[in-house]
Short mmCIF file of C-alpha atoms in Angstrom, two decimals:
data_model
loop_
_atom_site.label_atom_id
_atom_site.label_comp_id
_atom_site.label_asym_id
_atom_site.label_seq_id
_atom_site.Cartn_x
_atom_site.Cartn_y
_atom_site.Cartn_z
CA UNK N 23 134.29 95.89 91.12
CA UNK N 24 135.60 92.72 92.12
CA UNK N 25 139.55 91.96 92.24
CA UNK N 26 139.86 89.23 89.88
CA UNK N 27 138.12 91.54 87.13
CA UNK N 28 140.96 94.32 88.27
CA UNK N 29 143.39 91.74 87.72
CA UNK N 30 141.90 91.03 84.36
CA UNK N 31 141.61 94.46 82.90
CA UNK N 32 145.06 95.56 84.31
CA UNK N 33 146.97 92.99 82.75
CA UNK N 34 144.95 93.51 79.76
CA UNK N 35 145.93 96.97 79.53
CA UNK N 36 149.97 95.84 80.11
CA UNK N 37 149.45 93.20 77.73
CA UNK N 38 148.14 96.15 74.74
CA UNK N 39 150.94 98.46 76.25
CA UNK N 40 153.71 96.05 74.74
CA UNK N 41 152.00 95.15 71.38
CA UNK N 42 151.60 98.93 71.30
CA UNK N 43 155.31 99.24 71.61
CA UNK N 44 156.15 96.55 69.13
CA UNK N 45 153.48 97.97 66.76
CA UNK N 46 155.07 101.40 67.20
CA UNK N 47 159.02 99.82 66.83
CA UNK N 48 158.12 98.03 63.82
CA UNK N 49 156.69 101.32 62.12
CA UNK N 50 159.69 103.33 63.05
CA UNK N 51 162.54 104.64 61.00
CA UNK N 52 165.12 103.72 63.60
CA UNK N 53 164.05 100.19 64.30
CA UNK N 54 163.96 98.35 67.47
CA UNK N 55 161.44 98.21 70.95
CA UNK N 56 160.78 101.26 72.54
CA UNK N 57 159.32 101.32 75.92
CA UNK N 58 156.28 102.57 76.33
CA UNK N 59 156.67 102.96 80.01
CA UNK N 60 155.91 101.10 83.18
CA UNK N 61 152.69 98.80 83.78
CA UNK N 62 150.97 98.69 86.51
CA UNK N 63 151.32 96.00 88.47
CA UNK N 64 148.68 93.13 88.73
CA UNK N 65 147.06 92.67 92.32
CA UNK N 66 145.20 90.16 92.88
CA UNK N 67 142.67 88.80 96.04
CA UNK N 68 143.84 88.38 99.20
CA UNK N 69 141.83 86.35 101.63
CA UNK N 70 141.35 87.69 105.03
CA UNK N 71 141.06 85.63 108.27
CA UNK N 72 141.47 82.19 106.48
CA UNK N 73 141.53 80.18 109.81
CA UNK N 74 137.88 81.07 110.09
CA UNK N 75 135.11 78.36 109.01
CA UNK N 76 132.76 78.58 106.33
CA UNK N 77 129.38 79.89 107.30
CA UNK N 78 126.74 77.33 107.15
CA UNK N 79 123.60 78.70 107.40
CA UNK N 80 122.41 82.05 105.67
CA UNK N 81 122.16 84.92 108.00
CA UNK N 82 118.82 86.11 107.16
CA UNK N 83 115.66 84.65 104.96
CA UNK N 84 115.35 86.75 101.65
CA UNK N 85 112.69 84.69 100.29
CA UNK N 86 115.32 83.61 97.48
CA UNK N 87 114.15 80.56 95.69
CA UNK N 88 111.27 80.15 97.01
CA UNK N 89 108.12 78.68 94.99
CA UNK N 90 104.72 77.56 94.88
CA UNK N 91 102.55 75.56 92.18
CA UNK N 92 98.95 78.08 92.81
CA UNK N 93 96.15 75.29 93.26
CA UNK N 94 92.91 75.84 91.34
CA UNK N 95 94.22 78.34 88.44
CA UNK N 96 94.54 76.95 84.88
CA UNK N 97 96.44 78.34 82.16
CA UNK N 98 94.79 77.41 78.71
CA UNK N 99 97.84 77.51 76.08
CA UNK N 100 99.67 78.91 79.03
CA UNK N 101 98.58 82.82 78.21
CA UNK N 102 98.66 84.29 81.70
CA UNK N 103 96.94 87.53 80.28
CA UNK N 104 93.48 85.57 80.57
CA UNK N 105 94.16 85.28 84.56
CA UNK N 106 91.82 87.57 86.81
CA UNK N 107 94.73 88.65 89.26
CA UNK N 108 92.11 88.86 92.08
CA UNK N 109 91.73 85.10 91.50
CA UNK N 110 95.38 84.41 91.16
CA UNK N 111 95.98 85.94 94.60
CA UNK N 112 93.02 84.91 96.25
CA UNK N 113 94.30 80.98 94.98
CA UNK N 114 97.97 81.55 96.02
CA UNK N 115 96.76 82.48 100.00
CA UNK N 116 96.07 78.51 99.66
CA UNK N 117 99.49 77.31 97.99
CA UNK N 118 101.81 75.16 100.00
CA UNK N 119 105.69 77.02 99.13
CA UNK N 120 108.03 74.32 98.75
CA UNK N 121 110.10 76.04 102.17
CA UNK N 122 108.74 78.30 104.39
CA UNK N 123 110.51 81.31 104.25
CA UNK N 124 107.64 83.97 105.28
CA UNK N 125 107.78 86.09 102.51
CA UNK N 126 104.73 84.55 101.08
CA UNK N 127 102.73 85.03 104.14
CA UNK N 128 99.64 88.27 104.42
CA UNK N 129 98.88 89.84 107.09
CA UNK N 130 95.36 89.06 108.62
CA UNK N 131 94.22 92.10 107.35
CA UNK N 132 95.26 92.01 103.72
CA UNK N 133 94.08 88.69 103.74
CA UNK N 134 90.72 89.86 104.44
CA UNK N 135 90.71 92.54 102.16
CA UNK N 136 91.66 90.07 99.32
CA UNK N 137 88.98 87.83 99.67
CA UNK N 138 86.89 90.99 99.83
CA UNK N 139 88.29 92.46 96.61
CA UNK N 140 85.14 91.73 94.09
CA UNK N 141 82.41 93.12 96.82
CA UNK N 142 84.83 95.98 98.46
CA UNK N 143 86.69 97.01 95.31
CA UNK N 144 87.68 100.62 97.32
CA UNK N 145 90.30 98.62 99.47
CA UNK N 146 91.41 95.47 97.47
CA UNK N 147 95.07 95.86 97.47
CA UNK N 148 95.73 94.11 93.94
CA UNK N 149 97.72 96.24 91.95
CA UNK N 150 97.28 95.80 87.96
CA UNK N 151 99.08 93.20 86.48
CA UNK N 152 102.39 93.51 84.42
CA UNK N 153 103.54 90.78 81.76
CA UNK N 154 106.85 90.52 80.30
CA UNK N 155 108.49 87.43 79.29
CA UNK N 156 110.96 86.67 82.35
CA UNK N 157 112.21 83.26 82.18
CA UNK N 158 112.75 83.58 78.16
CA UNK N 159 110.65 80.44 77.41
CA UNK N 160 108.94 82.27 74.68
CA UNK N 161 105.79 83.16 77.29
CA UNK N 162 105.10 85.85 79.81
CA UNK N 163 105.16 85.76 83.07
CA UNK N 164 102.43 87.71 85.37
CA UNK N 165 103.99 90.38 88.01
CA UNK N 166 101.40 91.25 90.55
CA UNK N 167 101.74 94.14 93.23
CA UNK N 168 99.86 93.63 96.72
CA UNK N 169 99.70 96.62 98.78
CA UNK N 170 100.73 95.89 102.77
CA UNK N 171 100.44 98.08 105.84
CA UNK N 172 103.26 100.94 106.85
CA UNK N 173 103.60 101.45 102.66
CA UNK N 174 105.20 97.97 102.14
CA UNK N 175 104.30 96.24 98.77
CA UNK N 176 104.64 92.01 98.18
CA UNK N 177 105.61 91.67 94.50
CA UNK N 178 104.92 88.19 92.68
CA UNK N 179 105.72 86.78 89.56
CA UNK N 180 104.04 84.18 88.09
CA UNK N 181 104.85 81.44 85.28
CA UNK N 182 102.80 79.40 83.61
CA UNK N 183 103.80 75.82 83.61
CA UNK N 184 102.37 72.16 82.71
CA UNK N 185 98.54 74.47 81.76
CA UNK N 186 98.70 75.38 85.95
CA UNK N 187 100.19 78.35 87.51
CA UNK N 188 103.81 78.68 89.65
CA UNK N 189 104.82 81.43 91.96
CA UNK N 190 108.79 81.78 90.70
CA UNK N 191 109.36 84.93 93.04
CA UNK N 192 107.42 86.67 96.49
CA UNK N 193 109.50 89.55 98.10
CA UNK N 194 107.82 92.12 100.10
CA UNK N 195 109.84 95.61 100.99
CA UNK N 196 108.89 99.31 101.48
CA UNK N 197 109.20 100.17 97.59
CA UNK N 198 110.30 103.13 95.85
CA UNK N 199 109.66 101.91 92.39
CA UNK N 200 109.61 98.36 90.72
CA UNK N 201 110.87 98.19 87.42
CA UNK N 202 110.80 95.77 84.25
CA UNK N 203 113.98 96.03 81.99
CA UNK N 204 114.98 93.12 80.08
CA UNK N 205 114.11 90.13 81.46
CA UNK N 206 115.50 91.63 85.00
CA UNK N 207 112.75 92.70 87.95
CA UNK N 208 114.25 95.62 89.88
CA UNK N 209 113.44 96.92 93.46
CA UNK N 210 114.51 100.28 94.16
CA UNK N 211 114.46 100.70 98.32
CA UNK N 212 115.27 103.33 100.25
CA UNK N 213 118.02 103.62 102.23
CA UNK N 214 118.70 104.68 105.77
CA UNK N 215 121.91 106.83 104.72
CA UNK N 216 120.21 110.10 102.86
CA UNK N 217 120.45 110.59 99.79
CA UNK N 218 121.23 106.49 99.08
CA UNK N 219 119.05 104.01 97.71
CA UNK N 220 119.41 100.35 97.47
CA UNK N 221 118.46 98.71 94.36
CA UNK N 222 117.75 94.82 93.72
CA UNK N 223 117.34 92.83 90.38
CA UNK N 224 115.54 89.65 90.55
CA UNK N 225 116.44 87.35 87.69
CA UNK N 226 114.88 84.14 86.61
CA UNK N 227 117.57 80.62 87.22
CA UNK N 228 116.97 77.74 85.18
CA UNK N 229 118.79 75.17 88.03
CA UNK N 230 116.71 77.09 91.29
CA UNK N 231 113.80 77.23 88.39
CA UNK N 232 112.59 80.37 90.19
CA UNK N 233 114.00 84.19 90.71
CA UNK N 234 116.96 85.11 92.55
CA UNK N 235 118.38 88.22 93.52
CA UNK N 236 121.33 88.56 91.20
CA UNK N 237 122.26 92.09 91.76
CA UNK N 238 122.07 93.87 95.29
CA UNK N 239 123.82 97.08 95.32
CA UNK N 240 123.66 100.68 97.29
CA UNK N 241 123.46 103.60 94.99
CA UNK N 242 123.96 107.24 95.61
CA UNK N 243 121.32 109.55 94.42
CA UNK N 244 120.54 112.96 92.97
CA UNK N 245 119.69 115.07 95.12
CA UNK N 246 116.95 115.86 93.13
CA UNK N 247 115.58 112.35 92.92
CA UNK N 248 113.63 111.24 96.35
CA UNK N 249 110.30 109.58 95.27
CA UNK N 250 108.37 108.07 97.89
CA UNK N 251 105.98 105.17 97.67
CA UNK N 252 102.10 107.12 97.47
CA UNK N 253 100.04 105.40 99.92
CA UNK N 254 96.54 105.52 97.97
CA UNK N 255 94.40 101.80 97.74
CA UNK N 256 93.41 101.19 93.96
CA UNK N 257 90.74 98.11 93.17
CA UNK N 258 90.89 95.22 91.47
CA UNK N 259 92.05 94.57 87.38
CA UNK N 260 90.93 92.02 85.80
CA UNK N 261 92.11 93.12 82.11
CA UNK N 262 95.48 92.49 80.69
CA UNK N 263 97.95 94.74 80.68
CA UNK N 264 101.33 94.78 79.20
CA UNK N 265 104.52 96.71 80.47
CA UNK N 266 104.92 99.46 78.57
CA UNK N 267 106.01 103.48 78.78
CA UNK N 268 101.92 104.33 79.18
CA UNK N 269 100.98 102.22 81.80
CA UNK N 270 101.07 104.14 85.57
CA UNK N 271 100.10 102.23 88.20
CA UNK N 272 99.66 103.85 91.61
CA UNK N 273 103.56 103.01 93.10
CA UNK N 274 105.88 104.17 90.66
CA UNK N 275 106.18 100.75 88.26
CA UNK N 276 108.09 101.22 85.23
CA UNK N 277 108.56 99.49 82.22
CA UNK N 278 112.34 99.86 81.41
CA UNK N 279 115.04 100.90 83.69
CA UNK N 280 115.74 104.68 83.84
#
């Protein structure tokens, strides 16, 4: 919890402490303020080291705000449940991002096996599609799952815009589960430190006009809860499908947040 909300809630609580008192005085038989005892006293942030210089660069690329109009797809009424997600991916490995970050990049040999997916369906890495309606323009989005080498998943969301297609988000990490709640995509990761997890949520920005992550925090977990990523291949989808409690895709996606 940050300070400023500590100093917030503190002097919150000092402020109802005295109308408390008042409240209490006025009801009384004797009359008078009564104390209701001593408040805690408000700290607020201290900066450390202030003779040091604002960073300028980031330390390391996240892929944050990074996007990319897909050439070649059209959206008809902008429903993105009509896409083929084999086509959607096969089309983005030709999209120009608007930065180079290298979270958008394949490896050779997912590449191949994407262009391969309608022939070789046994080892197309496409993972279903999800829709939910991210951005809160009234229309889904389309959240597609690659599978990578060493267990590592690329997850993409896609918005339809001007009747063509936009990549808004492309992340790739060694998953435990990626979940829909809200209008928030979260990545649940593992952590070095056992028994830790860390857990991102990606949420759309109007100004960036693409996905950032807006929460990155380190959870402890129960010890009963270790799910791995499973490291079985599924084929191609080309139906719709929307988030919901019955759909179970091969990686752990959920729905909602548990």
């Amino acid at each position: 919890m940050r300070p400023h909300r500590r100093v917030q809630r503190r002097t919150a609580a000092a402020l109802g402490a005295v109308v408390g008192a008042v409240l209490l005085g006025g009801c009384g038989t004797g009359g008078g303020l009564r104390s209701a005892g001593a408040a805690p006293t408000a700290i607020g942030p201290a900066r450390l080291w202030p003779e040091l210089p604002p960073a300028s660069a980031a330390p390391y690329d996240y892929g944050e705000g990074e996007t990319a109009h897909i050439p070649g797809i059209e959206v008809p009424d902008g429903d993105v449940h009509r896409l083929d997600p084999v086509a959607v991916v096969q089309a983005g490995l030709k999209a120009r991002p608007n930065r180079s970050s290298g979270t958008a990049g394949l490896p050779a040999d997912t590449v191949r096996h994407i262009v391969a997916c309608h022939t070789e369906p046994a080892s197309c890495p496409v993972l279903q599609p999800y829709f939910r309606d991210l951005t809160g323009d009234g229309k889904d989005e389309m959240v597609l799952g690659v599978r990578l080498p060493g267990r590592q998943l690329s997850v993409r969301v896609y918005m339809p815009e001007a009747g063509g297609l936009t990549r808004i988000l492309s992340t790739a990490d060694a998953v435990i589960s990626v979940e829909l709640a809200g209008r928030d995509l979260i990545m649940r990761v593992p952590s070095a430190i056992t028994g830790y997890e860390y857990r991102t949520a990606w949420s759309w920005d109007g100004r960036q006009r693409a996905m950032l992550p807006t929460r990155d925090e380190i959870l402890r977990m129960p010890a009963s809860r270790a799910p791995q990523p499973h490291p079985t291949t599924t084929g191609p989808t080309t139906g719709s499908t929307t988030a919901g409690p019955t759909a179970t895709p091969s990686v752990g996606v959920s729905a909602e947040r548990r």
